[in-house]
Amino acid sequence: MSIATLKKINKRVLPNKYFFAPEWMILGVNNVCNLHCKMCDVGTKNLETNFAQNLVGTRPLHMPLELIEKIIDQMARFYPTSKLGYAFTEPLVYKHLEASLAYAKQKNIHTSVTTNALTLKQKAKIVANSDVFISLDGPQDIHNEIRGHKKSFQKAIEGIEEVLLINPKATIGVFCVITEWNIGHLVEFLEFFKDYPLQQIGFMHSNFTEQRIADMHNEIWAHSYPATASNVDEVNIDNFDLDTLWEEIVEIKSKTYTFPVSFSPEIASKQKLYEFYHQPEKRIGKMCNDIFTNIMIKSDGSVIPAHGRCYNLQLGNLYEENLKQIWNGRVLAKFRTDLAKNGGLLPACSRCCSAF
């Protein structure tokens, strides 16, 4: 029986006692971003949501070097095959980036850096031997408008080219969130990158929680896993041209590129596309995948399930417990069990990327 099969059985039969190691440790290494994205609560300065609190709600501003070294030491001891993901809020402005990546390399821990790439050119030498995942929102003018910076796309491309100059075999992936502003420009976006040696380009359907979904969720779960609306301040789902989006998806899937192109989730029909955006009370995914693969560590040592889009549920703190105790701890075990008893997802999970 394969490991993958055993994991599936473990999740289904005994979710409160998971026997396998995490695949990722996700880091919230700092609480600052240098762009102002329209589809992000941090960018729109709505700091009351779960998403914003998970990204910028802790202090200190930068995770202390001694804390990240403790995380790396414990990974090397307990979970040496797990990967360390620098993801939030903008890792390239983390003041201990170089020192901590060097320490992870010393301990043989695989690292990745997810970035908006605004300062990638300046930091290229530091990250060139890590996996680099870059978030872009469409062709130049579209991206720059969404990000609130008139040269953010150009600077990202300069950064990609600098990384490839330093390490021609660098692992670089580009990810694009589908929004009302870039629909109709996705094919153009792909064509721009057709000659770049990328590992992949991934399109992500918008992750959002409307207030009515949060309210529906909180009628049941407010005391255990309170939800908030998220990432809808400047986003109007009614403005998504879904007919054009579906045409683009079909066109993209009919073409072959030198790198894999994916959509998350993969939606099979125009009807299902409309359901995704206009009926968020309907579950598209079957279960949360990330509570069995990820935990996120904030700058103050507190740990939450999965990553920044999850509930602001403290599983423990690395100043008081170690990674193994938290991964196998009571709070996460209960959360996994509650999800399993309720069909794998709670109401506010319905449009989270972890559900697919």
CSV table of C-alpha atoms in Angstrom, one decimal:
chain,number,residue,atom,x,y,z
A,1,MET,CA,0.0,0.0,0.0
A,2,SER,CA,1.5,3.4,-1.0
A,3,ILE,CA,2.2,6.2,1.4
A,4,ALA,CA,-0.4,8.4,-0.4
A,5,THR,CA,-3.1,5.7,0.2
A,6,LEU,CA,-2.1,5.4,3.9
A,7,LYS,CA,-2.4,9.2,4.3
A,8,LYS,CA,-5.9,9.2,2.8
A,9,ILE,CA,-7.0,6.4,5.1
A,10,ASN,CA,-5.5,8.2,8.1
A,11,LYS,CA,-7.3,11.5,7.2
A,12,ARG,CA,-10.6,9.7,6.8
A,13,VAL,CA,-10.6,7.2,9.6
A,14,LEU,CA,-8.5,8.8,12.3
A,15,PRO,CA,-8.2,12.6,11.7
A,16,ASN,CA,-7.5,13.4,15.3
A,17,LYS,CA,-4.3,11.3,15.3
A,18,TYR,CA,-2.3,12.0,12.1
A,19,PHE,CA,0.8,9.9,11.8
A,20,PHE,CA,2.6,11.7,9.0
A,21,ALA,CA,5.0,14.7,9.0
A,22,PRO,CA,3.9,18.1,7.6
A,23,GLU,CA,5.0,18.8,4.1
A,24,TRP,CA,5.5,22.5,4.7
A,25,MET,CA,6.2,25.0,7.5
A,26,ILE,CA,4.9,28.3,6.3
A,27,LEU,CA,6.5,31.4,7.8
A,28,GLY,CA,5.0,34.8,8.4
A,29,VAL,CA,8.4,36.3,8.7
A,30,ASN,CA,7.3,39.9,8.8
A,31,ASN,CA,4.2,42.1,9.1
A,32,VAL,CA,4.8,44.6,6.3
A,33,CYS,CA,4.1,44.7,2.6
A,34,ASN,CA,5.5,47.2,0.0
A,35,LEU,CA,2.6,47.1,-2.4
A,36,HIS,CA,-1.1,47.9,-2.1
A,37,CYS,CA,-3.0,45.1,-3.9
A,38,LYS,CA,-6.7,45.7,-4.6
A,39,MET,CA,-7.8,42.2,-3.8
A,40,CYS,CA,-5.9,41.9,-0.5
A,41,ASP,CA,-7.1,43.1,2.9
A,42,VAL,CA,-3.6,44.2,3.8
A,43,GLY,CA,-3.4,46.2,0.6
A,44,THR,CA,-6.8,47.8,1.2
A,45,LYS,CA,-5.9,48.4,4.9
A,46,ASN,CA,-8.8,46.4,6.3
A,47,LEU,CA,-7.1,45.0,9.3
A,48,GLU,CA,-10.2,43.6,11.0
A,49,THR,CA,-10.3,40.4,8.9
A,50,ASN,CA,-8.9,37.0,9.8
A,51,PHE,CA,-6.7,37.2,6.7
A,52,ALA,CA,-5.2,40.6,7.7
A,53,GLN,CA,-4.8,39.5,11.3
A,54,ASN,CA,-2.9,36.4,10.3
A,55,LEU,CA,-0.6,38.5,8.1
A,56,VAL,CA,0.0,41.7,10.0
A,57,GLY,CA,-1.6,41.2,13.4
A,58,THR,CA,1.4,40.2,15.5
A,59,ARG,CA,4.5,41.8,16.8
A,60,PRO,CA,7.5,42.1,16.4
A,61,LEU,CA,7.5,43.4,12.9
A,62,HIS,CA,10.2,41.0,11.9
A,63,MET,CA,10.5,37.4,13.2
A,64,PRO,CA,13.6,37.3,15.4
A,65,LEU,CA,16.6,35.4,13.9
A,66,GLU,CA,16.8,33.2,17.0
A,67,LEU,CA,13.2,32.2,16.5
A,68,ILE,CA,13.6,31.2,12.9
A,69,GLU,CA,16.8,29.3,13.8
A,70,LYS,CA,14.8,27.5,16.4
A,71,ILE,CA,12.2,26.5,13.8
A,72,ILE,CA,15.0,25.3,11.5
A,73,ASP,CA,16.7,23.3,14.2
A,74,GLN,CA,13.4,21.6,15.1
A,75,MET,CA,12.7,20.9,11.5
A,76,ALA,CA,16.1,19.3,11.1
A,77,ARG,CA,15.4,17.2,14.3
A,78,PHE,CA,11.7,16.2,13.8
A,79,TYR,CA,10.8,16.8,10.2
A,80,PRO,CA,13.9,17.0,8.0
A,81,THR,CA,12.1,16.3,4.8
A,82,SER,CA,9.5,19.1,5.3
A,83,LYS,CA,10.0,22.3,3.3
A,84,LEU,CA,10.2,25.8,4.8
A,85,GLY,CA,8.1,28.4,3.0
A,86,TYR,CA,8.8,32.1,3.4
A,87,ALA,CA,5.4,33.4,2.4
A,88,PHE,CA,4.0,36.3,4.4
A,89,THR,CA,3.8,39.2,4.3
A,90,GLU,CA,6.6,40.2,1.9
A,91,PRO,CA,9.7,38.0,2.6
A,92,LEU,CA,12.1,40.1,0.5
A,93,VAL,CA,11.9,42.9,3.0
A,94,TYR,CA,12.6,40.6,6.0
A,95,LYS,CA,15.7,41.8,7.6
A,96,HIS,CA,17.0,38.3,8.5
A,97,LEU,CA,16.3,36.8,5.1
A,98,GLU,CA,19.9,36.1,4.0
A,99,ALA,CA,21.1,34.9,7.4
A,100,SER,CA,18.1,32.6,7.9
A,101,LEU,CA,18.3,31.1,4.4
A,102,ALA,CA,22.0,30.4,4.9
A,103,TYR,CA,21.2,28.7,8.2
A,104,ALA,CA,18.5,26.5,6.5
A,105,LYS,CA,20.9,25.5,3.8
A,106,GLN,CA,23.5,24.6,6.5
A,107,LYS,CA,20.8,22.4,8.1
A,108,ASN,CA,19.8,20.8,4.7
A,109,ILE,CA,16.2,22.3,4.9
A,110,HIS,CA,14.6,22.9,1.5
A,111,THR,CA,13.4,26.5,1.2
A,112,SER,CA,11.0,28.5,-1.0
A,113,VAL,CA,10.3,32.2,-1.2
A,114,THR,CA,6.9,33.6,-2.3
A,115,THR,CA,7.2,37.2,-3.3
A,116,ASN,CA,5.7,40.1,-5.2
A,117,ALA,CA,9.2,40.5,-6.6
A,118,LEU,CA,9.4,44.3,-6.3
A,119,THR,CA,12.9,44.1,-4.9
A,120,LEU,CA,13.9,40.7,-6.4
A,121,LYS,CA,16.7,42.1,-8.5
A,122,GLN,CA,18.4,43.4,-5.4
A,123,LYS,CA,17.8,40.2,-3.5
A,124,ALA,CA,18.4,37.8,-6.4
A,125,LYS,CA,21.7,36.4,-5.2
A,126,ILE,CA,20.2,35.7,-1.8
A,127,VAL,CA,17.2,33.6,-3.1
A,128,ALA,CA,18.6,32.2,-6.4
A,129,ASN,CA,19.1,28.7,-4.9
A,130,SER,CA,15.7,28.6,-3.2
A,131,ASP,CA,12.4,27.9,-5.1
A,132,VAL,CA,11.0,31.3,-6.0
A,133,PHE,CA,7.3,31.8,-6.4
A,134,ILE,CA,6.3,35.1,-7.8
A,135,SER,CA,2.8,36.7,-7.6
A,136,LEU,CA,1.9,38.7,-10.7
A,137,ASP,CA,-1.6,39.9,-11.7
A,138,GLY,CA,-1.5,40.2,-15.5
A,139,PRO,CA,0.3,42.1,-18.2
A,140,GLN,CA,2.3,45.2,-17.2
A,141,ASP,CA,-0.3,47.9,-17.1
A,142,ILE,CA,-2.9,45.7,-15.5
A,143,HIS,CA,-0.6,44.4,-12.9
A,144,ASN,CA,0.7,47.8,-12.0
A,145,GLU,CA,-2.8,49.2,-11.6
A,146,ILE,CA,-3.8,46.3,-9.3
A,147,ARG,CA,-0.7,46.6,-7.2
A,148,GLY,CA,-0.7,50.4,-6.9
A,149,HIS,CA,2.9,50.8,-8.2
A,150,LYS,CA,3.7,52.1,-11.7
A,151,LYS,CA,6.8,50.0,-12.1
A,152,SER,CA,6.1,46.8,-10.1
A,153,PHE,CA,5.8,44.6,-13.1
A,154,GLN,CA,8.9,45.9,-14.7
A,155,LYS,CA,10.9,45.4,-11.5
A,156,ALA,CA,9.6,41.8,-11.1
A,157,ILE,CA,10.7,40.9,-14.6
A,158,GLU,CA,14.2,42.5,-14.0
A,159,GLY,CA,14.3,40.3,-10.8
A,160,ILE,CA,13.4,37.1,-12.7
A,161,GLU,CA,16.1,37.8,-15.3
A,162,GLU,CA,18.6,38.5,-12.6
A,163,VAL,CA,17.9,35.3,-10.8
A,164,LEU,CA,18.2,33.3,-14.0
A,165,LEU,CA,21.5,35.1,-14.8
A,166,ILE,CA,22.8,34.0,-11.4
A,167,ASN,CA,21.3,30.5,-11.6
A,168,PRO,CA,20.1,29.4,-15.1
A,169,LYS,CA,18.5,26.4,-13.5
A,170,ALA,CA,16.6,28.3,-10.8
A,171,THR,CA,13.2,27.0,-9.9
A,172,ILE,CA,10.8,29.9,-10.7
A,173,GLY,CA,7.0,29.7,-10.7
A,174,VAL,CA,4.6,32.5,-11.5
A,175,PHE,CA,1.1,32.7,-10.0
A,176,CYS,CA,-1.7,35.0,-11.0
A,177,VAL,CA,-4.9,35.6,-9.1
A,178,ILE,CA,-7.9,36.0,-11.4
A,179,THR,CA,-9.7,39.2,-10.7
A,180,GLU,CA,-12.2,41.5,-12.4
A,181,TRP,CA,-9.3,43.6,-13.7
A,182,ASN,CA,-7.3,40.9,-15.5
A,183,ILE,CA,-10.0,38.8,-17.1
A,184,GLY,CA,-9.5,39.2,-20.9
A,185,HIS,CA,-5.8,39.5,-20.5
A,186,LEU,CA,-4.8,36.0,-19.3
A,187,VAL,CA,-3.7,34.7,-22.7
A,188,GLU,CA,-1.6,37.9,-23.2
A,189,PHE,CA,0.0,37.3,-19.8
A,190,LEU,CA,1.0,33.7,-20.8
A,191,GLU,CA,2.3,34.8,-24.2
A,192,PHE,CA,4.6,37.3,-22.4
A,193,PHE,CA,6.3,34.5,-20.6
A,194,LYS,CA,6.4,31.9,-23.4
A,195,ASP,CA,10.2,32.1,-23.8
A,196,TYR,CA,11.1,32.2,-20.1
A,197,PRO,CA,12.3,28.9,-18.5
A,198,LEU,CA,9.7,28.8,-15.8
A,199,GLN,CA,8.8,25.8,-13.7
A,200,GLN,CA,5.1,26.7,-14.0
A,201,ILE,CA,2.4,29.4,-14.3
A,202,GLY,CA,-0.6,28.9,-12.1
A,203,PHE,CA,-3.9,30.8,-12.3
A,204,MET,CA,-5.8,31.0,-9.0
A,205,HIS,CA,-9.5,31.8,-8.9
A,206,SER,CA,-10.1,34.5,-6.4
A,207,ASN,CA,-10.2,33.4,-2.8
A,208,PHE,CA,-12.9,35.3,-1.0
A,209,THR,CA,-15.4,35.2,1.9
A,210,GLU,CA,-18.5,37.3,1.5
A,211,GLN,CA,-20.2,38.7,4.6
A,212,ARG,CA,-23.3,36.6,4.2
A,213,ILE,CA,-21.1,33.5,4.1
A,214,ALA,CA,-19.2,34.6,7.2
A,215,ASP,CA,-22.6,35.2,9.0
A,216,MET,CA,-23.9,31.8,8.0
A,217,HIS,CA,-20.7,30.2,9.3
A,218,ASN,CA,-20.8,32.1,12.5
A,219,GLU,CA,-24.3,31.0,13.4
A,220,ILE,CA,-22.7,27.6,14.1
A,221,TRP,CA,-19.0,28.1,14.6
A,222,ALA,CA,-18.6,31.6,16.1
A,223,HIS,CA,-17.3,30.3,19.4
A,224,SER,CA,-14.8,27.8,18.0
A,225,TYR,CA,-13.7,29.1,14.6
A,226,PRO,CA,-15.0,32.7,14.0
A,227,ALA,CA,-15.0,33.8,10.4
A,228,THR,CA,-14.9,37.3,8.9
A,229,ALA,CA,-15.5,38.6,5.4
A,230,SER,CA,-12.2,38.7,3.6
A,231,ASN,CA,-10.6,40.1,0.4
A,232,VAL,CA,-13.8,41.7,-0.9
A,233,ASP,CA,-13.2,45.4,0.0
A,234,GLU,CA,-12.5,46.6,-3.5
A,235,VAL,CA,-13.6,43.4,-5.3
A,236,ASN,CA,-17.0,43.2,-6.9
A,237,ILE,CA,-17.8,39.7,-8.0
A,238,ASP,CA,-20.6,41.0,-10.2
A,239,ASN,CA,-17.9,42.7,-12.3
A,240,PHE,CA,-16.2,39.4,-13.2
A,241,ASP,CA,-16.9,38.8,-16.9
A,242,LEU,CA,-17.3,35.1,-16.6
A,243,ASP,CA,-18.2,34.5,-20.2
A,244,THR,CA,-14.9,36.0,-21.3
A,245,LEU,CA,-13.1,34.2,-18.5
A,246,TRP,CA,-14.5,30.9,-19.7
A,247,GLU,CA,-13.4,31.6,-23.3
A,248,GLU,CA,-9.9,32.3,-22.0
A,249,ILE,CA,-9.8,29.1,-19.9
A,250,VAL,CA,-10.8,27.1,-22.9
A,251,GLU,CA,-8.3,28.8,-25.2
A,252,ILE,CA,-5.4,28.4,-22.7
A,253,LYS,CA,-6.2,24.7,-22.2
A,254,SER,CA,-6.1,24.2,-26.0
A,255,LYS,CA,-2.5,25.4,-26.2
A,256,THR,CA,0.8,24.0,-25.3
A,257,TYR,CA,3.4,25.9,-23.5
A,258,THR,CA,7.0,25.1,-22.6
A,259,PHE,CA,5.9,25.1,-18.9
A,260,PRO,CA,2.9,23.6,-17.2
A,261,VAL,CA,-0.1,25.9,-16.9
A,262,SER,CA,-2.7,25.1,-14.2
A,263,PHE,CA,-5.9,26.6,-12.7
A,264,SER,CA,-6.9,26.3,-9.1
A,265,PRO,CA,-9.4,25.0,-8.8
A,266,GLU,CA,-9.8,23.3,-12.2
A,267,ILE,CA,-13.4,24.1,-13.2
A,268,ALA,CA,-15.0,21.9,-15.8
A,269,SER,CA,-17.8,24.0,-17.3
A,270,LYS,CA,-19.1,27.5,-17.6
A,271,GLN,CA,-22.0,26.5,-15.3
A,272,LYS,CA,-19.5,25.5,-12.6
A,273,LEU,CA,-17.6,28.7,-13.1
A,274,TYR,CA,-20.8,30.7,-12.3
A,275,GLU,CA,-21.4,28.5,-9.3
A,276,PHE,CA,-17.9,29.2,-8.0
A,277,TYR,CA,-18.3,33.0,-8.1
A,278,HIS,CA,-22.0,33.5,-7.6
A,279,GLN,CA,-22.9,30.7,-5.3
A,280,PRO,CA,-20.1,30.6,-2.7
A,281,GLU,CA,-22.4,28.8,-0.3
A,282,LYS,CA,-22.0,25.7,-2.5
A,283,ARG,CA,-18.9,23.7,-1.8
A,284,ILE,CA,-16.6,23.1,-4.8
A,285,GLY,CA,-13.9,21.2,-3.0
A,286,LYS,CA,-14.3,18.1,-0.9
A,287,MET,CA,-12.1,18.8,2.1
A,288,CYS,CA,-9.3,21.0,3.4
A,289,ASN,CA,-6.0,19.6,2.2
A,290,ASP,CA,-3.7,21.9,4.1
A,291,ILE,CA,-4.5,21.0,7.7
A,292,PHE,CA,-2.7,17.7,7.1
A,293,THR,CA,0.2,19.3,5.2
A,294,ASN,CA,0.9,22.8,6.6
A,295,ILE,CA,1.1,25.0,9.6
A,296,MET,CA,1.9,28.7,9.7
A,297,ILE,CA,4.2,30.3,12.2
A,298,LYS,CA,3.8,34.0,12.9
A,299,SER,CA,6.5,36.5,13.9
A,300,ASP,CA,5.7,36.1,17.6
A,301,GLY,CA,6.0,32.4,17.5
A,302,SER,CA,2.3,31.6,17.5
A,303,VAL,CA,1.1,28.9,15.2
A,304,ILE,CA,-2.1,28.7,13.2
A,305,PRO,CA,-3.5,26.0,10.9
A,306,ALA,CA,-2.5,25.8,7.2
A,307,HIS,CA,-1.6,29.4,6.2
A,308,GLY,CA,-2.8,33.0,6.2
A,309,ARG,CA,-6.3,32.3,4.8
A,310,CYS,CA,-7.2,30.0,7.6
A,311,TYR,CA,-9.0,30.8,10.9
A,312,ASN,CA,-7.0,32.7,13.4
A,313,LEU,CA,-6.9,29.7,15.7
A,314,GLN,CA,-3.8,29.5,17.9
A,315,LEU,CA,-2.5,25.9,17.9
A,316,GLY,CA,0.4,26.8,20.3
A,317,ASN,CA,3.5,28.9,20.5
A,318,LEU,CA,7.1,27.9,19.7
A,319,TYR,CA,8.3,29.8,22.8
A,320,GLU,CA,6.3,27.3,24.9
A,321,GLU,CA,6.1,24.1,22.8
A,322,ASN,CA,8.1,22.5,19.9
A,323,LEU,CA,6.9,21.8,16.4
A,324,LYS,CA,6.2,18.2,17.0
A,325,GLN,CA,4.0,18.9,20.1
A,326,ILE,CA,2.0,21.5,18.1
A,327,TRP,CA,1.6,19.4,15.0
A,328,ASN,CA,0.3,16.5,17.1
A,329,GLY,CA,-1.4,18.7,19.6
A,330,ARG,CA,-4.9,18.8,21.0
A,331,VAL,CA,-6.1,22.0,19.3
A,332,LEU,CA,-5.1,20.9,15.7
A,333,ALA,CA,-6.4,17.4,16.4
A,334,LYS,CA,-9.8,18.8,17.3
A,335,PHE,CA,-9.9,21.1,14.3
A,336,ARG,CA,-9.1,18.2,12.0
A,337,THR,CA,-11.9,16.2,13.6
A,338,ASP,CA,-14.4,19.0,13.4
A,339,LEU,CA,-13.7,19.4,9.7
A,340,ALA,CA,-14.0,15.7,9.1
A,341,LYS,CA,-17.3,15.5,11.0
A,342,ASN,CA,-18.7,18.3,8.8
A,343,GLY,CA,-17.8,16.9,5.4
A,344,GLY,CA,-14.2,18.2,5.2
A,345,LEU,CA,-15.0,21.9,5.1
A,346,LEU,CA,-16.8,24.5,7.2
A,347,PRO,CA,-19.1,27.1,5.5
A,348,ALA,CA,-16.4,29.9,5.5
A,349,CYS,CA,-13.9,27.4,3.9
A,350,SER,CA,-15.9,27.2,0.6
A,351,ARG,CA,-13.7,29.5,-1.5
A,352,CYS,CA,-10.4,29.0,0.2
A,353,CYS,CA,-7.6,27.7,-2.0
A,354,SER,CA,-6.9,24.9,0.5
A,355,ALA,CA,-10.3,23.3,-0.4
A,356,PHE,CA,-9.2,22.3,-3.9
